[in-house]
Structures are given as structure tokens and as C-alpha cells.
Amino acid sequence: VFTSATIDRELGASVFFKAENLQKVGAFKARGATNAVLQLPADITGVVTHSSGNHGQAVAYAASIRELPAWVVMPRTAPALKMDAVRSYGAKVVLCDHAERESTAAEVMERTGAVLVHPFDNSAVIAGQGTVTLELIDQVPDLDVIVAPIGGGGLLSGAATVAGEHEPPIAVIGAEPFAVDDAYRSLRSGIRQSGVPSPVTVADGLLTGIGAQAFAILMAHEVDVVRVTEAAILEAASFLLLRMKLVVEPSGAAPLAAIRTESDRFRDRRVGVIISGGNTDFSWLAAANALTSSRETSP
């Protein structure tokens, strides 16, 4: 857990960053994948999943522990760094269009007999992700609120489950790009909304629409979501890198962007922030630097 006096002064709050970018495979996804894969029956012949990167790496890592073959379906637009990392654990990468991930995974299952380890709509995965919050609450007492990014919702629903059982309960808030705001719309309307078609965001780990199990859990715990701009995400990722010396992918910087975006609701509170991962090729850094330069030169 890291802190920043600069951030605390800026926001008038006490902020604690849970650094899952330093986790195995560089993301919190290792928790849910290992919990799920290690519980699978002894006679399975392999595992398959679909992922933009981090969950794919986690399943590949978990499969390697059991010496199981693994197939990871990834969108062609996924960062090459994440594809290479999946392969480094011995898994096979199957490329497809973003909208075809689930159907392609089904084809792989049919062809190989492998078992699907869903990236978020899986109770064992959600339980594994919940251990992030279990640890954070143990490490930092008296938190008022926990903020985490949301894509499919496994991390946030795990956090809500744990924080909701704490005495007193701890509020949980999600951070989501405006470009992929189906979770925000779903939780506001009470009806699970379809994902944004062909979404474009620097936060590639948050492209997936909210899952059914996660939606039900988040609704039950009355979790709110803050939407953030691409500029806010870039500024947050840049701050974490340059000021706190933490390598954080844009998806993992979304919670800091959310706190800055709606700073009044966090003032004078003890805030836990889950940095979800650090797998990045820094392709976003040029845009972040350009944003900073334009603001420094504007009148």
C-alpha cells in the first residue's frame, strides 16, 4: 500500500493505493484465476478464456501451476506486450475481433474440450478478486470508501461483497471511462445495459461490458460509478508513474482519475484505491505528455 502527500494535499483526503500492479502477472487478475483454476476437477484437459490481456495472463499462469494446456482468446487490438506475456506462460493466443471473443472461445472449447474460466462472470473468480479488499482493509484500518475500476465487474463486485460485510460497512465506488459507460448506465437504471459497440479508450482493460453476476452483486450493495474522461485517465497514469514511481496501466489509473473528477465527495475521508494492474507498453505516454504540454502553453 502506497501513499502520496501530494495527492492528500490536492484532494484534502487520506488516500491509500493498493498496488496490484506489483502482483503476480502484474495485475489483480492472478487472484481470481488461480482461485478458479485450482478448484477445477482433476480430470480436465485444459482451460480457455477470453481477455484483453491481464486475465489471459492470469489464466495462463494458473494453468502452468497445474501443468494444463491453456488457450487465450484476445482481440487483435490488444497490446503486443500482453500477448507476449500470455505466451510466456505457455498458453496459446487465439486472435479475433473484439466483438467475437465469446464466440471464438466457444469454438476453442468445442475443438479442444477445454473448460472456460470466464474473466468475471464466475463466482470463484469474483471470490478470488475479493481478497484484494480483504488485504486492504487489514492493512489500512478505518477506511471510509474504496474505489476500484470496473470493466466486467469482477474486482468491484468482490470489493463490494467484502466491504459490505465489514462492520461498519465501507462504501464502494467504481471508476469507468465515459467511452465504455455501460456499468454506470446499468447501475443507474437498475437494468443491465448492453456494452458500447466498438469502444475506444486508452483503458484497454475496461472494454468489457458488465457481467450478470457482478451487476446483481453491485445492485445489491448499491454501488455507484464515477465516469472519467480519457484526459483524466492519462493525467492519473502519468502522475502515478512520474511522481509515485509506480508503473500503472491506464485502466489501473482510472480510480485516481475518478477521485480527482469528483473530489468533493472524497474530501476529509480515508480512501482506499485499488490499482488494478501495471501491464503497459507505454503507448499512452506520448498522448499524456502532449496533454501536459498543451496545458502548460495555453494562456
XYZ file of C-alpha atoms in Angstrom:
299
model
C 0.000 0.000 0.000
C 1.434 3.352 -1.092
C 0.574 6.920 -0.125
C 1.266 10.332 -1.638
C 1.429 13.527 0.403
C 0.902 15.464 -2.833
C -2.369 13.670 -3.583
C -3.542 14.029 0.015
C -2.944 17.793 -0.130
C -4.579 18.119 -3.537
C -7.726 16.263 -2.514
C -7.944 17.092 1.176
C -8.214 13.383 1.890
C -6.094 10.457 3.054
C -5.598 8.168 0.054
C -4.112 4.666 0.182
C -3.110 2.920 -3.037
C -3.278 -0.898 -3.084
C -0.613 -1.740 -5.666
C -1.886 -4.770 -7.574
C 0.457 -3.724 -10.380
C 3.089 -5.500 -8.258
C 1.011 -8.696 -8.086
C 1.890 -11.913 -9.952
C 1.341 -11.369 -13.720
C 1.236 -7.649 -12.953
C -2.460 -7.448 -12.066
C -5.118 -8.426 -9.534
C -6.388 -10.977 -12.071
C -3.921 -13.551 -10.701
C -6.084 -13.865 -7.595
C -9.329 -14.824 -9.314
C -7.745 -17.021 -11.984
C -5.732 -19.127 -9.555
C -8.709 -19.471 -7.219
C -10.858 -20.705 -10.111
C -8.326 -22.928 -11.905
C -7.074 -24.645 -8.751
C -10.665 -25.620 -7.892
C -11.354 -27.306 -11.251
C -11.674 -31.130 -11.300
C -8.536 -33.229 -11.639
C -9.610 -34.778 -14.944
C -9.955 -31.609 -17.053
C -7.891 -31.493 -20.242
C -7.254 -27.762 -20.426
C -8.656 -24.282 -19.883
C -9.734 -21.469 -22.165
C -10.671 -17.847 -21.580
C -11.184 -14.583 -23.462
C -9.377 -11.470 -22.344
C -7.818 -8.214 -23.478
C -4.706 -9.274 -21.614
C -4.492 -9.365 -17.828
C -6.986 -12.173 -17.171
C -5.448 -14.090 -20.047
C -2.035 -13.866 -18.420
C -3.543 -14.895 -15.100
C -5.254 -17.990 -16.532
C -2.066 -18.917 -18.374
C -0.131 -18.561 -15.105
C -2.698 -20.580 -13.130
C -2.761 -23.287 -15.805
C 1.021 -23.543 -15.655
C 0.801 -24.319 -11.931
C -1.349 -27.350 -12.761
C 0.585 -28.099 -15.968
C -2.578 -27.716 -18.026
C -2.758 -26.533 -21.638
C -4.417 -23.130 -21.970
C -5.926 -21.119 -24.818
C -6.494 -17.373 -24.507
C -8.774 -15.615 -26.988
C -7.652 -11.998 -27.392
C -8.799 -9.076 -29.573
C -6.388 -8.193 -32.339
C -6.117 -4.708 -30.842
C -4.728 -5.989 -27.514
C -1.243 -4.658 -26.666
C 1.552 -6.858 -28.020
C 3.126 -6.765 -24.550
C 0.121 -8.592 -23.124
C 0.041 -11.151 -25.939
C 3.720 -11.909 -25.395
C 3.176 -12.280 -21.658
C 0.350 -14.799 -22.216
C 2.604 -16.858 -24.477
C 5.444 -16.687 -21.954
C 3.366 -18.773 -19.533
C 2.919 -21.454 -22.179
C -0.607 -20.594 -23.353
C -1.717 -20.337 -26.979
C -3.122 -16.996 -28.140
C -6.139 -17.044 -30.456
C -6.809 -13.670 -32.098
C -10.236 -12.323 -33.111
C -12.248 -9.115 -33.436
C -13.304 -7.517 -30.145
C -16.970 -8.438 -30.626
C -16.135 -12.077 -31.400
C -14.312 -13.013 -28.202
C -17.061 -15.110 -26.641
C -17.986 -16.937 -29.854
C -14.331 -17.640 -30.599
C -13.818 -19.002 -27.073
C -16.824 -21.278 -27.613
C -15.243 -22.568 -30.824
C -11.996 -23.321 -28.984
C -13.907 -25.164 -26.257
C -15.697 -27.265 -28.879
C -12.438 -28.076 -30.656
C -10.251 -28.798 -27.617
C -12.600 -29.865 -24.832
C -11.084 -27.174 -22.601
C -13.067 -25.680 -19.703
C -13.989 -21.985 -19.784
C -12.623 -19.784 -17.000
C -14.730 -16.668 -17.506
C -12.887 -13.416 -16.752
C -15.568 -12.052 -14.413
C -18.905 -13.928 -14.604
C -17.598 -16.720 -12.371
C -18.177 -16.910 -8.608
C -14.735 -18.417 -7.902
C -13.081 -15.632 -9.880
C -15.089 -12.959 -8.040
C -14.191 -14.535 -4.677
C -10.517 -14.519 -5.612
C -10.654 -10.861 -6.612
C -12.308 -10.083 -3.275
C -9.074 -10.941 -1.464
C -7.655 -7.605 -2.668
C -10.136 -5.813 -0.433
C -9.690 -8.289 2.424
C -5.999 -7.399 2.493
C -6.551 -3.664 2.055
C -8.964 -3.499 4.976
C -6.464 -5.402 7.101
C -3.575 -3.156 6.051
C -5.413 0.169 6.368
C -7.928 0.441 9.243
C -10.944 2.743 9.300
C -11.386 3.250 5.568
C -14.455 5.273 4.606
C -14.610 4.304 0.934
C -12.879 2.036 -1.589
C -12.548 2.957 -5.261
C -11.755 0.408 -7.988
C -12.016 0.296 -11.779
C -14.810 -1.578 -13.490
C -14.902 -3.431 -16.784
C -16.657 -6.762 -16.390
C -17.070 -6.088 -12.678
C -15.256 -8.983 -11.022
C -12.909 -6.775 -8.999
C -15.576 -4.256 -7.996
C -18.176 -6.884 -7.035
C -15.563 -8.733 -4.978
C -14.729 -5.457 -3.247
C -18.413 -4.710 -2.612
C -19.002 -8.157 -1.118
C -16.103 -7.825 1.324
C -16.650 -4.156 2.176
C -20.369 -4.718 2.675
C -19.690 -7.389 5.310
C -17.285 -5.151 7.196
C -18.521 -3.512 10.384
C -19.233 -0.735 9.815
C -19.813 -1.264 6.069
C -17.406 0.533 3.747
C -18.750 2.348 0.691
C -17.511 1.125 -2.698
C -17.341 3.238 -5.859
C -16.404 2.187 -9.378
C -14.350 4.124 -11.917
C -15.274 3.789 -15.584
C -14.327 5.625 -18.788
C -17.041 7.716 -20.443
C -16.177 5.766 -23.606
C -17.338 2.479 -22.019
C -20.025 3.541 -19.572
C -22.413 0.554 -19.571
C -21.829 -0.133 -15.843
C -22.741 3.460 -14.972
C -25.893 3.255 -17.075
C -26.790 -0.186 -15.749
C -26.495 0.696 -12.069
C -28.352 3.993 -12.534
C -31.235 2.384 -14.436
C -31.421 -0.883 -12.481
C -31.330 -2.806 -15.763
C -28.146 -4.342 -17.169
C -27.329 -2.361 -20.291
C -25.559 -3.604 -23.395
C -21.914 -2.699 -23.835
C -20.758 0.166 -26.031
C -20.228 -1.106 -29.605
C -16.613 -0.833 -30.813
C -15.474 1.183 -27.788
C -12.266 3.200 -27.980
C -10.414 4.077 -24.772
C -6.859 4.196 -23.539
C -8.047 1.960 -20.670
C -7.986 -1.257 -22.730
C -8.560 -3.423 -19.637
C -12.015 -1.861 -19.108
C -13.518 -2.524 -22.540
C -15.737 -5.411 -21.426
C -19.399 -4.891 -20.549
C -20.585 -5.555 -17.002
C -21.319 -9.228 -16.253
C -24.622 -10.590 -14.944
C -23.257 -11.819 -11.603
C -21.322 -8.612 -10.993
C -24.354 -6.491 -11.862
C -26.525 -8.353 -9.345
C -23.916 -8.001 -6.593
C -23.290 -4.310 -7.271
C -27.012 -3.543 -7.348
C -27.495 -5.355 -4.030
C -24.723 -3.286 -2.438
C -25.892 -0.004 -4.026
C -22.510 0.656 -5.622
C -22.107 3.903 -7.542
C -19.852 4.533 -10.557
C -17.929 7.672 -11.489
C -17.243 8.231 -15.190
C -13.901 9.695 -16.222
C -12.531 11.274 -19.380
C -9.599 9.980 -21.388
C -7.615 13.067 -20.387
C -8.253 12.410 -16.688
C -7.084 8.810 -17.061
C -3.909 9.878 -18.862
C -3.125 12.512 -16.235
C -3.635 9.996 -13.422
C -1.448 7.341 -15.057
C 1.235 9.950 -15.695
C 1.135 11.128 -12.069
C 1.468 7.580 -10.729
C 4.450 6.975 -12.987
C 6.314 10.265 -12.664
C 5.513 11.269 -9.089
C 4.927 7.973 -7.272
C 7.275 5.868 -9.454
C 4.570 3.241 -9.985
C 4.180 1.640 -13.410
C 0.395 1.586 -13.797
C -1.591 0.876 -16.963
C -4.314 3.415 -17.779
C -7.076 1.049 -16.585
C -5.442 0.932 -13.157
C -5.230 4.729 -13.040
C -8.977 5.194 -13.550
C -9.764 5.231 -9.775
C -7.361 8.128 -9.164
C -8.969 9.911 -12.119
C -12.382 9.332 -10.521
C -11.327 10.753 -7.162
C -9.956 13.842 -8.862
C -13.074 14.183 -11.038
C -15.469 14.214 -8.087
C -13.080 15.354 -5.375
C -15.745 16.920 -3.142
C -17.299 13.555 -2.294
C -13.938 12.253 -1.039
C -12.781 15.278 0.952
C -11.861 14.573 4.612
C -12.288 10.823 4.047
C -9.942 7.837 4.232
C -9.961 6.451 0.703
C -8.667 3.074 -0.453
C -7.733 2.942 -4.144
C -7.179 -0.369 -5.920
C -4.575 -0.029 -8.668
C -5.660 -2.974 -10.778
C -2.562 -3.577 -12.904
C 0.667 -2.405 -14.464
C 0.938 -4.226 -17.789
C 1.589 -1.457 -20.277
C 3.759 -0.750 -23.308
C 3.616 2.996 -22.543
C 1.977 3.734 -25.897
C -0.253 6.178 -23.957
C 2.660 8.203 -22.598
C 3.108 10.357 -25.713
C -0.542 11.412 -25.511
C -0.144 12.167 -21.802
C 2.941 14.289 -22.457
C 1.186 16.142 -25.277
C -1.743 16.866 -22.970
C 0.596 18.266 -20.319
C 2.473 20.411 -22.870
C -0.725 21.878 -24.302
C -1.939 22.900 -20.855
C 1.411 24.437 -19.942
C 1.455 26.565 -23.105
C -2.200 27.599 -23.094
C -2.899 31.202 -21.918
